[in-house]
């Protein structure tokens, strides 16, 4: 990093004006060319926190876990027992398996790294006199940052303008209470950097207010950069699923070892083979039962799901979240922007004297304000002028014209505020001209808790005798509560109960139609009014937002997103409840909830924030069992709803966008932040970020989450099922006391396990969600991965079919060579009898061919595999082709024949083998069809019985 980067002077001691010159910049920011020159000199604003695990260590760790150690030991024993060929084969199994795992992990890692890049950090700066969004890594010293509530601060900087600016510095100081920041020069000497009120630091965030600051230090030179090494070497925590898998793998490995010992003892009891032969035989059993490739495949299928989700606008930050998504049972969602389009249009204006209609839709300022049949200009109607001008002045949004942005009018900032600018234009008021005539001198920023916002302006002509006026806009009930006067026919009148009721009745009528209503009011801040603070630094919501003069209502439509109703219906079928928690008004909330199907009953329970305060947890839980809508909620109250739902055993996903949503986002099982309107703070607290702010994307992510879990089960079903056909021949050999010569040799078992089984199994991890995945209830998170049902299906159904088929092939080969029941089988006492070798080869090939049918069977649980296209999974197809080639290869070429104890197969053998996949497929398809039939018959009965 360049030496010049450290701030040349103690900028905290300078006045804001001098800060600009000291850092060779201005209030209009740097020019783009100067910023680029500084970046060329001083580098990018990056903090190197990640110290990657060494690839060598990562590679080696695949050879040192319990299963691998067991295989290493088995190899050594094989060598000691004088069977080097087998020892090499077992080690080869281990090496191939380890390399495979490493490759899988590498692919999974790459997938997640790519995702991280999809969530870049941005900063708002002034460059060339214009506010613009740049990548945080492109900040340079001298850049003027624009700070707003919820922004992450990406460089150390000196504050030069502050409006109630408060910063959360807990990442630096551990202190989570927000710290107030100001722009004034600080002359005290005994303050630490963090205590200095005009300095802000990288890694912290704006918890309230807004302001501007000039960057002083970037990258590793920042305070955060200096302590960054402390956060290095952070261990990645394993997800519950990975932990469960580790446990399952260990259990199966131990089980496999026991099986080996058991088979050894049985051999000694029933057959009495030589020690070495018995050992090889039992070793085969151990290898057969060890589930190689389980863990990396699961990691990879999680990573693939995360990639698929990102294509459907849901960025999952940690792999663990994918599995939690699969068991989500409740979604608590906000309304504005998530369920609705957040493309606001003011369609009515209301004052105590008139109701106006506003024509035109969207952000194009094309349309007019009409009173009855007549078009109205705000310059001719004082109340209307104050209403639209007040709304537009009290706005931080910016309208981007088609030339500036993508061919159509769009907005920068809050859509609720942007539509007020459009309404003003339609009424004949140009917001920028109004702002120039009545410049803003101060702002009391919007807060969800207060539900209003105020800006203070210096007027070119007096209003109610004052040249300084505060414009307040916000939730109507809040604004009316604070109003003591009302504009009626161009004059302020005292607020009466009658007027108050009239305003609220108008508000309710609009809200019942699902419209969003904002009230506008003002307060003259006359110099001689004793209730007005003398100094602007004393302006606060408490001192300013009182004795207001109510002007009118701006009524806006924000239609539901078209895809949301279907997504809500999908949730209903999937046993997932959707609960709306919004800051908006109850009537508006219920109306929208009804339109999209969240609410169906006549009388849903509507909780307001105030009512929730008065409700006990028990009552809340009772209410949560029925249809309920939470309206006028402060973000903090979401946390309580989430906690109560969790206490009821639900797995809760919660949406949020503001700073105050963070506790609920963190507490939720799945915190979902909005990518477009969400603050950096919310995005950081969340587990998942929606790039389109759309509720439907949450439902898609849940679908993928469920699919991943289903895929892992499919994969396990497949790899466990092949154990049976490997074990059955050995069991027959043992139980016949050797009368049936060992139908499958140890080397052949190794071939199946590694050579042929692995690739098709991996394909199962990539299966897309099944059609009915959202027709089932959420998975119980306590349910183990390896259920009794899965084991039964693997061993007693798929496995048994495979076992029978493999034995049939063996017997077929013996029969073909002239064996008949009652005679001694070929191979008894003579290992290398060519008929026997062919019979074992047939047994091996039969297992492989049957597995082709089984892998296709595993692709669906109950649906017909033909419904999704028999060969639609490319990965599985490649696996199938590979295993067929391998089997032909090792039977055809003499060197391989010697190693794998195989012999070439004849045409009839292949005819027999080719019949196996369709046969296996047909048997399972018949079972699935029967199952579907039974389910269909049961379903109407369940509905009739109200289940
Ligand atoms: P949701 O919680 O579903 O996103 P919301 O936007 O209504 O809905 P908040 O952002 O918490 O929720 O806003 C609460 C209320 O504050 C709004 O219903 C509106 O009445 C008022 N409000 C919203 N935005 C502004 C704003 N920019 N200025 C003034 N008042 C606002």
GROMACS .gro file of N, CA and C in nm, residues 652-784:
model
  399
  652UNK      N    1  -3.873  -2.128   1.097
  652UNK     CA    2  -3.926  -2.002   1.047
  652UNK      C    3  -3.829  -1.931   0.951
  653UNK      N    4  -3.883  -1.891   0.838
  653UNK     CA    5  -3.809  -1.802   0.746
  653UNK      C    6  -3.869  -1.663   0.762
  654UNK      N    7  -3.785  -1.561   0.771
  654UNK     CA    8  -3.833  -1.424   0.793
  654UNK      C    9  -3.769  -1.330   0.693
  655UNK      N   10  -3.847  -1.240   0.636
  655UNK     CA   11  -3.789  -1.142   0.545
  655UNK      C   12  -3.762  -1.011   0.619
  656UNK      N   13  -3.670  -0.934   0.568
  656UNK     CA   14  -3.641  -0.804   0.630
  656UNK      C   15  -3.551  -0.722   0.541
  657UNK      N   16  -3.553  -0.590   0.562
  657UNK     CA   17  -3.465  -0.506   0.481
  657UNK      C   18  -3.392  -0.399   0.562
  658UNK      N   19  -3.448  -0.360   0.675
  658UNK     CA   20  -3.389  -0.248   0.748
  658UNK      C   21  -3.290  -0.291   0.855
  659UNK      N   22  -3.224  -0.191   0.913
  659UNK     CA   23  -3.127  -0.216   1.020
  659UNK      C   24  -3.196  -0.287   1.137
  660UNK      N   25  -3.317  -0.239   1.169
  660UNK     CA   26  -3.384  -0.294   1.286
  660UNK      C   27  -3.438  -0.435   1.264
  661UNK      N   28  -3.433  -0.480   1.140
  661UNK     CA   29  -3.478  -0.617   1.113
  661UNK      C   30  -3.370  -0.719   1.150
  662UNK      N   31  -3.247  -0.673   1.169
  662UNK     CA   32  -3.136  -0.767   1.188
  662UNK      C   33  -3.159  -0.868   1.300
  663UNK      N   34  -3.209  -0.827   1.420
  663UNK     CA   35  -3.227  -0.929   1.524
  663UNK      C   36  -3.320  -1.042   1.479
  664UNK      N   37  -3.430  -1.004   1.411
  664UNK     CA   38  -3.524  -1.108   1.366
  664UNK      C   39  -3.460  -1.194   1.257
  665UNK      N   40  -3.381  -1.130   1.170
  665UNK     CA   41  -3.316  -1.206   1.062
  665UNK      C   42  -3.217  -1.306   1.121
  666UNK      N   43  -3.148  -1.262   1.226
  666UNK     CA   44  -3.049  -1.351   1.288
  666UNK      C   45  -3.118  -1.464   1.364
  667UNK      N   46  -3.227  -1.429   1.432
  667UNK     CA   47  -3.295  -1.528   1.516
  667UNK      C   48  -3.366  -1.633   1.430
  668UNK      N   49  -3.416  -1.590   1.315
  668UNK     CA   50  -3.492  -1.681   1.229
  668UNK      C   51  -3.406  -1.800   1.188
  669UNK      N   52  -3.472  -1.910   1.156
  669UNK     CA   53  -3.395  -2.025   1.107
  669UNK      C   54  -3.339  -1.991   0.969
  670UNK      N   55  -3.416  -1.915   0.893
  670UNK     CA   56  -3.367  -1.864   0.764
  670UNK      C   57  -3.401  -1.715   0.758
  671UNK      N   58  -3.300  -1.631   0.768
  671UNK     CA   59  -3.321  -1.487   0.754
  671UNK      C   60  -3.309  -1.452   0.606
  672UNK      N   61  -3.408  -1.383   0.554
  672UNK     CA   62  -3.409  -1.352   0.410
  672UNK      C   63  -3.404  -1.201   0.393
  673UNK      N   64  -3.297  -1.151   0.332
  673UNK     CA   65  -3.287  -1.005   0.311
  673UNK      C   66  -3.320  -0.972   0.167
  674UNK      N   67  -3.367  -0.851   0.149
  674UNK     CA   68  -3.401  -0.805   0.015
  674UNK      C   69  -3.276  -0.751  -0.054
  675UNK      N   70  -3.249  -0.801  -0.174
  675UNK     CA   71  -3.127  -0.760  -0.244
  675UNK      C   72  -3.135  -0.619  -0.299
  676UNK      N   73  -3.255  -0.577  -0.341
  676UNK     CA   74  -3.267  -0.446  -0.405
  676UNK      C   75  -3.289  -0.337  -0.300
  677UNK      N   76  -3.392  -0.354  -0.216
  677UNK     CA   77  -3.423  -0.248  -0.121
  677UNK      C   78  -3.356  -0.269   0.014
  678UNK      N   79  -3.294  -0.385   0.034
  678UNK     CA   80  -3.237  -0.416   0.165
  678UNK      C   81  -3.112  -0.336   0.195
  679UNK      N   82  -3.092  -0.308   0.323
  679UNK     CA   83  -2.970  -0.239   0.364
  679UNK      C   84  -2.857  -0.342   0.375
  680UNK      N   85  -2.734  -0.291   0.371
  680UNK     CA   86  -2.618  -0.381   0.385
  680UNK      C   87  -2.625  -0.457   0.516
  681UNK      N   88  -2.674  -0.387   0.620
  681UNK     CA   89  -2.678  -0.449   0.753
  681UNK      C   90  -2.772  -0.570   0.750
  682UNK      N   91  -2.888  -0.554   0.686
  682UNK     CA   92  -2.983  -0.666   0.679
  682UNK      C   93  -2.923  -0.779   0.597
  683UNK      N   94  -2.855  -0.744   0.489
  683UNK     CA   95  -2.797  -0.849   0.403
  683UNK      C   96  -2.692  -0.928   0.480
  684UNK      N   97  -2.620  -0.856   0.566
  684UNK     CA   98  -2.516  -0.924   0.640
  684UNK      C   99  -2.575  -1.018   0.745
  685UNK      N  100  -2.688  -0.975   0.803
  685UNK     CA  101  -2.749  -1.057   0.908
  685UNK      C  102  -2.823  -1.178   0.851
  686UNK      N  103  -2.855  -1.173   0.722
  686UNK     CA  104  -2.942  -1.276   0.664
  686UNK      C  105  -2.863  -1.400   0.621
  687UNK      N  106  -2.938  -1.510   0.602
  687UNK     CA  107  -2.878  -1.633   0.550
  687UNK      C  108  -2.894  -1.639   0.399
  688UNK      N  109  -2.994  -1.566   0.352
  688UNK     CA  110  -3.022  -1.571   0.208
  688UNK      C  111  -3.060  -1.431   0.161
  689UNK      N  112  -3.018  -1.396   0.040
  689UNK     CA  113  -3.052  -1.264  -0.014
  689UNK      C  114  -3.130  -1.285  -0.143
  690UNK      N  115  -3.244  -1.217  -0.153
  690UNK     CA  116  -3.325  -1.230  -0.276
  690UNK      C  117  -3.284  -1.120  -0.373
  691UNK      N  118  -3.236  -1.158  -0.490
  691UNK     CA  119  -3.189  -1.054  -0.581
  691UNK      C  120  -3.305  -0.980  -0.647
  692UNK      N  121  -3.427  -1.036  -0.638
  692UNK     CA  122  -3.541  -0.967  -0.698
  692UNK      C  123  -3.645  -0.925  -0.594
  693UNK      N  124  -3.611  -0.936  -0.467
  693UNK     CA  125  -3.701  -0.897  -0.355
  693UNK      C  126  -3.835  -0.969  -0.360
  694UNK      N  127  -3.843  -1.081  -0.430
  694UNK     CA  128  -3.973  -1.141  -0.462
  694UNK      C  129  -4.004  -1.260  -0.373
  695UNK      N  130  -4.124  -1.259  -0.316
  695UNK     CA  131  -4.167  -1.369  -0.230
  695UNK      C  132  -4.156  -1.503  -0.302
  696UNK      N  133  -4.193  -1.504  -0.430
  696UNK     CA  134  -4.193  -1.630  -0.505
  696UNK      C  135  -4.054  -1.694  -0.505
  697UNK      N  136  -3.949  -1.611  -0.497
  697UNK     CA  137  -3.813  -1.667  -0.496
  697UNK      C  138  -3.785  -1.745  -0.368
  698UNK      N  139  -3.848  -1.704  -0.258
  698UNK     CA  140  -3.829  -1.780  -0.133
  698UNK      C  141  -3.888  -1.919  -0.152
  699UNK      N  142  -4.005  -1.923  -0.215
  699UNK     CA  143  -4.071  -2.052  -0.234
  699UNK      C  144  -3.989  -2.141  -0.327
  700UNK      N  145  -3.929  -2.080  -0.430
  700UNK     CA  146  -3.843  -2.159  -0.519
  700UNK      C  147  -3.725  -2.216  -0.440
  701UNK      N  148  -3.669  -2.133  -0.353
  701UNK     CA  149  -3.553  -2.178  -0.275
  701UNK      C  150  -3.593  -2.294  -0.183
  702UNK      N  151  -3.711  -2.285  -0.126
  702UNK     CA  152  -3.758  -2.394  -0.039
  702UNK      C  153  -3.772  -2.522  -0.121
  703UNK      N  154  -3.823  -2.506  -0.241
  703UNK     CA  155  -3.839  -2.621  -0.330
  703UNK      C  156  -3.702  -2.687  -0.357
  704UNK      N  157  -3.602  -2.603  -0.384
  704UNK     CA  158  -3.467  -2.657  -0.409
  704UNK      C  159  -3.413  -2.723  -0.283
  705UNK      N  160  -3.438  -2.660  -0.168
  705UNK     CA  161  -3.392  -2.715  -0.040
  705UNK      C  162  -3.450  -2.853  -0.018
  706UNK      N  163  -3.577  -2.866  -0.048
  706UNK     CA  164  -3.640  -2.997  -0.031
  706UNK      C  165  -3.581  -3.098  -0.130
  707UNK      N  166  -3.554  -3.050  -0.252
  707UNK     CA  167  -3.500  -3.139  -0.355
  707UNK      C  168  -3.363  -3.192  -0.313
  708UNK      N  169  -3.281  -3.106  -0.253
  708UNK     CA  170  -3.148  -3.149  -0.213
  708UNK      C  171  -3.157  -3.264  -0.115
  709UNK      N  172  -3.245  -3.246  -0.018
  709UNK     CA  173  -3.258  -3.350   0.083
  709UNK      C  174  -3.305  -3.480   0.017
  710UNK      N  175  -3.402  -3.465  -0.072
  710UNK     CA  176  -3.453  -3.583  -0.142
  710UNK      C  177  -3.341  -3.648  -0.222
  711UNK      N  178  -3.256  -3.566  -0.284
  711UNK     CA  179  -3.147  -3.621  -0.365
  711UNK      C  180  -3.046  -3.697  -0.281
  712UNK      N  181  -3.019  -3.643  -0.163
  712UNK     CA  182  -2.923  -3.711  -0.075
  712UNK      C  183  -2.980  -3.848  -0.038
  713UNK      N  184  -3.108  -3.850  -0.012
  713UNK     CA  185  -3.173  -3.978   0.020
  713UNK      C  186  -3.165  -4.074  -0.098
  714UNK      N  187  -3.187  -4.020  -0.219
  714UNK     CA  188  -3.183  -4.105  -0.339
  714UNK      C  189  -3.044  -4.166  -0.353
  715UNK      N  190  -2.946  -4.080  -0.331
  715UNK     CA  191  -2.807  -4.122  -0.342
  715UNK      C  192  -2.777  -4.233  -0.240
  716UNK      N  193  -2.824  -4.212  -0.117
  716UNK     CA  194  -2.797  -4.312  -0.013
  716UNK      C  195  -2.868  -4.443  -0.045
  717UNK      N  196  -2.992  -4.430  -0.092
  717UNK     CA  197  -3.069  -4.549  -0.129
  717UNK      C  198  -2.990  -4.630  -0.231
  718UNK      N  199  -2.933  -4.559  -0.326
  718UNK     CA  200  -2.861  -4.627  -0.434
  718UNK      C  201  -2.734  -4.693  -0.383
  719UNK      N  202  -2.654  -4.621  -0.308
  719UNK     CA  203  -2.527  -4.684  -0.270
  719UNK      C  204  -2.548  -4.793  -0.165
  720UNK      N  205  -2.653  -4.780  -0.084
  720UNK     CA  206  -2.677  -4.886   0.014
  720UNK      C  207  -2.733  -5.010  -0.055
  721UNK      N  208  -2.815  -4.987  -0.158
  721UNK     CA  209  -2.881  -5.104  -0.219
  721UNK      C  210  -2.781  -5.198  -0.283
  722UNK      N  211  -2.667  -5.144  -0.331
  722UNK     CA  212  -2.572  -5.232  -0.400
  722UNK      C  213  -2.500  -5.324  -0.300
  723UNK      N  214  -2.512  -5.292  -0.171
  723UNK     CA  215  -2.447  -5.378  -0.072
  723UNK      C  216  -2.509  -5.518  -0.071
  724UNK      N  217  -2.640  -5.522  -0.092
  724UNK     CA  218  -2.708  -5.651  -0.082
  724UNK      C  219  -2.664  -5.748  -0.190
  725UNK      N  220  -2.670  -5.705  -0.319
  725UNK     CA  221  -2.624  -5.800  -0.421
  725UNK      C  222  -2.478  -5.840  -0.403
  726UNK      N  223  -2.400  -5.755  -0.333
  726UNK     CA  224  -2.260  -5.792  -0.307
  726UNK      C  225  -2.254  -5.893  -0.192
  727UNK      N  226  -2.348  -5.877  -0.095
  727UNK     CA  227  -2.343  -5.963   0.024
  727UNK      C  228  -2.416  -6.095   0.004
  728UNK      N  229  -2.525  -6.093  -0.076
  728UNK     CA  230  -2.606  -6.215  -0.091
  728UNK      C  231  -2.522  -6.334  -0.143
  729UNK      N  232  -2.442  -6.314  -0.251
  729UNK     CA  233  -2.363  -6.430  -0.298
  729UNK      C  234  -2.272  -6.486  -0.189
  730UNK      N  235  -2.214  -6.398  -0.110
  730UNK     CA  236  -2.125  -6.446  -0.004
  730UNK      C  237  -2.204  -6.523   0.101
  731UNK      N  238  -2.325  -6.472   0.132
  731UNK     CA  239  -2.407  -6.539   0.231
  731UNK      C  240  -2.446  -6.678   0.181
  732UNK      N  241  -2.481  -6.686   0.051
  732UNK     CA  242  -2.520  -6.816  -0.006
  732UNK      C  243  -2.402  -6.913   0.004
  733UNK      N  244  -2.284  -6.860  -0.027
  733UNK     CA  245  -2.163  -6.942  -0.021
  733UNK      C  246  -2.143  -6.996   0.121
  734UNK      N  247  -2.158  -6.905   0.219
  734UNK     CA  248  -2.136  -6.945   0.358
  734UNK      C  249  -2.241  -7.046   0.402
  735UNK      N  250  -2.367  -7.009   0.377
  735UNK     CA  251  -2.475  -7.092   0.431
  735UNK      C  252  -2.483  -7.229   0.362
  736UNK      N  253  -2.427  -7.233   0.236
  736UNK     CA  254  -2.427  -7.365   0.171
  736UNK      C  255  -2.304  -7.446   0.213
  737UNK      N  256  -2.227  -7.386   0.301
  737UNK     CA  257  -2.107  -7.454   0.347
  737UNK      C  258  -2.007  -7.476   0.235
  738UNK      N  259  -2.012  -7.387   0.134
  738UNK     CA  260  -1.915  -7.396   0.024
  738UNK      C  261  -1.968  -7.478  -0.092
  739UNK      N  262  -2.088  -7.538  -0.078
  739UNK     CA  263  -2.143  -7.617  -0.189
  739UNK      C  264  -2.171  -7.527  -0.309
  740UNK      N  265  -2.206  -7.400  -0.281
  740UNK     CA  266  -2.214  -7.302  -0.391
  740UNK      C  267  -2.084  -7.223  -0.385
  741UNK      N  268  -1.993  -7.245  -0.479
  741UNK     CA  269  -1.865  -7.173  -0.471
  741UNK      C  270  -1.884  -7.022  -0.475
  742UNK      N  271  -1.800  -6.950  -0.403
  742UNK     CA  272  -1.814  -6.805  -0.388
  742UNK      C  273  -1.848  -6.739  -0.521
  743UNK      N  274  -1.972  -6.686  -0.535
  743UNK     CA  275  -2.013  -6.636  -0.668
  743UNK      C  276  -1.950  -6.502  -0.705
  744UNK      N  277  -1.893  -6.430  -0.607
  744UNK     CA  278  -1.838  -6.297  -0.639
  744UNK      C  279  -1.709  -6.281  -0.559
  745UNK      N  280  -1.598  -6.262  -0.629
  745UNK     CA  281  -1.472  -6.256  -0.555
  745UNK      C  282  -1.450  -6.115  -0.499
  746UNK      N  283  -1.355  -6.107  -0.408
  746UNK     CA  284  -1.329  -5.979  -0.342
  746UNK      C  285  -1.290  -5.871  -0.444
  747UNK      N  286  -1.206  -5.909  -0.540
  747UNK     CA  287  -1.165  -5.811  -0.640
  747UNK      C  288  -1.286  -5.760  -0.719
  748UNK      N  289  -1.380  -5.850  -0.740
  748UNK     CA  290  -1.500  -5.809  -0.816
  748UNK      C  291  -1.586  -5.715  -0.732
  749UNK      N  292  -1.592  -5.739  -0.604
  749UNK     CA  293  -1.668  -5.648  -0.516
  749UNK      C  294  -1.607  -5.508  -0.522
  750UNK      N  295  -1.475  -5.505  -0.518
  750UNK     CA  296  -1.407  -5.375  -0.526
  750UNK      C  297  -1.440  -5.305  -0.657
  751UNK      N  298  -1.447  -5.384  -0.764
  751UNK     CA  299  -1.478  -5.326  -0.895
  751UNK      C  300  -1.614  -5.258  -0.893
  752UNK      N  301  -1.712  -5.328  -0.835
  752UNK     CA  302  -1.847  -5.272  -0.832
  752UNK      C  303  -1.847  -5.144  -0.748
  753UNK      N  304  -1.788  -5.157  -0.631
  753UNK     CA  305  -1.794  -5.046  -0.538
  753UNK      C  306  -1.735  -4.918  -0.593
  754UNK      N  307  -1.625  -4.934  -0.659
  754UNK     CA  308  -1.558  -4.813  -0.700
  754UNK      C  309  -1.570  -4.783  -0.848
  755UNK      N  310  -1.548  -4.888  -0.925
  755UNK     CA  311  -1.543  -4.866  -1.069
  755UNK      C  312  -1.678  -4.834  -1.127
  756UNK      N  313  -1.778  -4.910  -1.082
  756UNK     CA  314  -1.904  -4.896  -1.154
  756UNK      C  315  -2.010  -4.819  -1.077
  757UNK      N  316  -2.003  -4.820  -0.944
  757UNK     CA  317  -2.113  -4.762  -0.867
  757UNK      C  318  -2.106  -4.611  -0.852
  758UNK      N  319  -1.984  -4.560  -0.848
  758UNK     CA  320  -1.962  -4.422  -0.805
  758UNK      C  321  -2.024  -4.319  -0.899
  759UNK      N  322  -1.992  -4.329  -1.028
  759UNK     CA  323  -2.033  -4.222  -1.120
  759UNK      C  324  -2.185  -4.205  -1.133
  760UNK      N  325  -2.259  -4.316  -1.154
  760UNK     CA  326  -2.404  -4.296  -1.165
  760UNK      C  327  -2.461  -4.240  -1.036
  761UNK      N  328  -2.404  -4.281  -0.923
  761UNK     CA  329  -2.454  -4.232  -0.794
  761UNK      C  330  -2.442  -4.080  -0.786
  762UNK      N  331  -2.330  -4.028  -0.836
  762UNK     CA  332  -2.309  -3.883  -0.830
  762UNK      C  333  -2.417  -3.810  -0.907
  763UNK      N  334  -2.461  -3.871  -1.015
  763UNK     CA  335  -2.565  -3.809  -1.097
  763UNK      C  336  -2.693  -3.786  -1.017
  764UNK      N  337  -2.719  -3.873  -0.920
  764UNK     CA  338  -2.842  -3.858  -0.842
  764UNK      C  339  -2.841  -3.730  -0.759
  765UNK      N  340  -2.720  -3.684  -0.725
  765UNK     CA  341  -2.709  -3.559  -0.649
  765UNK      C  342  -2.752  -3.438  -0.731
  766UNK      N  343  -2.763  -3.453  -0.860
  766UNK     CA  344  -2.796  -3.338  -0.946
  766UNK      C  345  -2.940  -3.343  -0.997
  767UNK      N  346  -3.021  -3.434  -0.945
  767UNK     CA  347  -3.159  -3.441  -0.993
  767UNK      C  348  -3.236  -3.312  -0.963
  768UNK      N  349  -3.309  -3.260  -1.060
  768UNK     CA  350  -3.393  -3.142  -1.029
  768UNK      C  351  -3.511  -3.184  -0.939
  769UNK      N  352  -3.577  -3.085  -0.875
  769UNK     CA  353  -3.686  -3.121  -0.783
  769UNK      C  354  -3.795  -3.202  -0.853
  770UNK      N  355  -3.854  -3.296  -0.779
  770UNK     CA  356  -3.966  -3.371  -0.835
  770UNK      C  357  -4.091  -3.285  -0.835
  771UNK      N  358  -4.184  -3.318  -0.926
  771UNK     CA  359  -4.305  -3.236  -0.938
  771UNK      C  360  -4.383  -3.226  -0.808
  772UNK      N  361  -4.382  -3.334  -0.732
  772UNK     CA  362  -4.466  -3.333  -0.612
  772UNK      C  363  -4.389  -3.294  -0.487
  773UNK      N  364  -4.267  -3.240  -0.506
  773UNK     CA  365  -4.185  -3.209  -0.388
  773UNK      C  366  -4.254  -3.104  -0.299
  774UNK      N  367  -4.337  -3.020  -0.362
  774UNK     CA  368  -4.408  -2.918  -0.284
  774UNK      C  369  -4.551  -2.962  -0.251
  775UNK      N  370  -4.579  -3.090  -0.267
  775UNK     CA  371  -4.712  -3.139  -0.228
  775UNK      C  372  -4.703  -3.216  -0.097
  776UNK      N  373  -4.584  -3.215  -0.040
  776UNK     CA  374  -4.567  -3.290   0.085
  776UNK      C  375  -4.546  -3.193   0.199
  777UNK      N  376  -4.573  -3.237   0.321
  777UNK     CA  377  -4.546  -3.147   0.435
  777UNK      C  378  -4.396  -3.128   0.455
  778UNK      N  379  -4.356  -3.024   0.527
  778UNK     CA  380  -4.212  -3.002   0.549
  778UNK      C  381  -4.150  -3.119   0.626
  779UNK      N  382  -4.024  -3.139   0.601
  779UNK     CA  383  -3.951  -3.247   0.667
  779UNK      C  384  -3.932  -3.213   0.815
  780UNK      N  385  -3.947  -3.314   0.897
  780UNK     CA  386  -3.920  -3.293   1.039
  780UNK      C  387  -3.768  -3.282   1.056
  781UNK      N  388  -3.720  -3.167   1.106
  781UNK     CA  389  -3.575  -3.151   1.112
  781UNK      C  390  -3.506  -3.252   1.203
  782UNK      N  391  -3.585  -3.314   1.292
  782UNK     CA  392  -3.521  -3.413   1.382
  782UNK      C  393  -3.511  -3.551   1.318
  783UNK      N  394  -3.579  -3.567   1.206
  783UNK     CA  395  -3.579  -3.698   1.141
  783UNK      C  396  -3.438  -3.731   1.092
  784UNK      N  397  -3.386  -3.851   1.127
  784UNK     CA  398  -3.250  -3.882   1.081
  784UNK      C  399  -3.247  -3.903   0.930
   0.00000   0.00000   0.00000
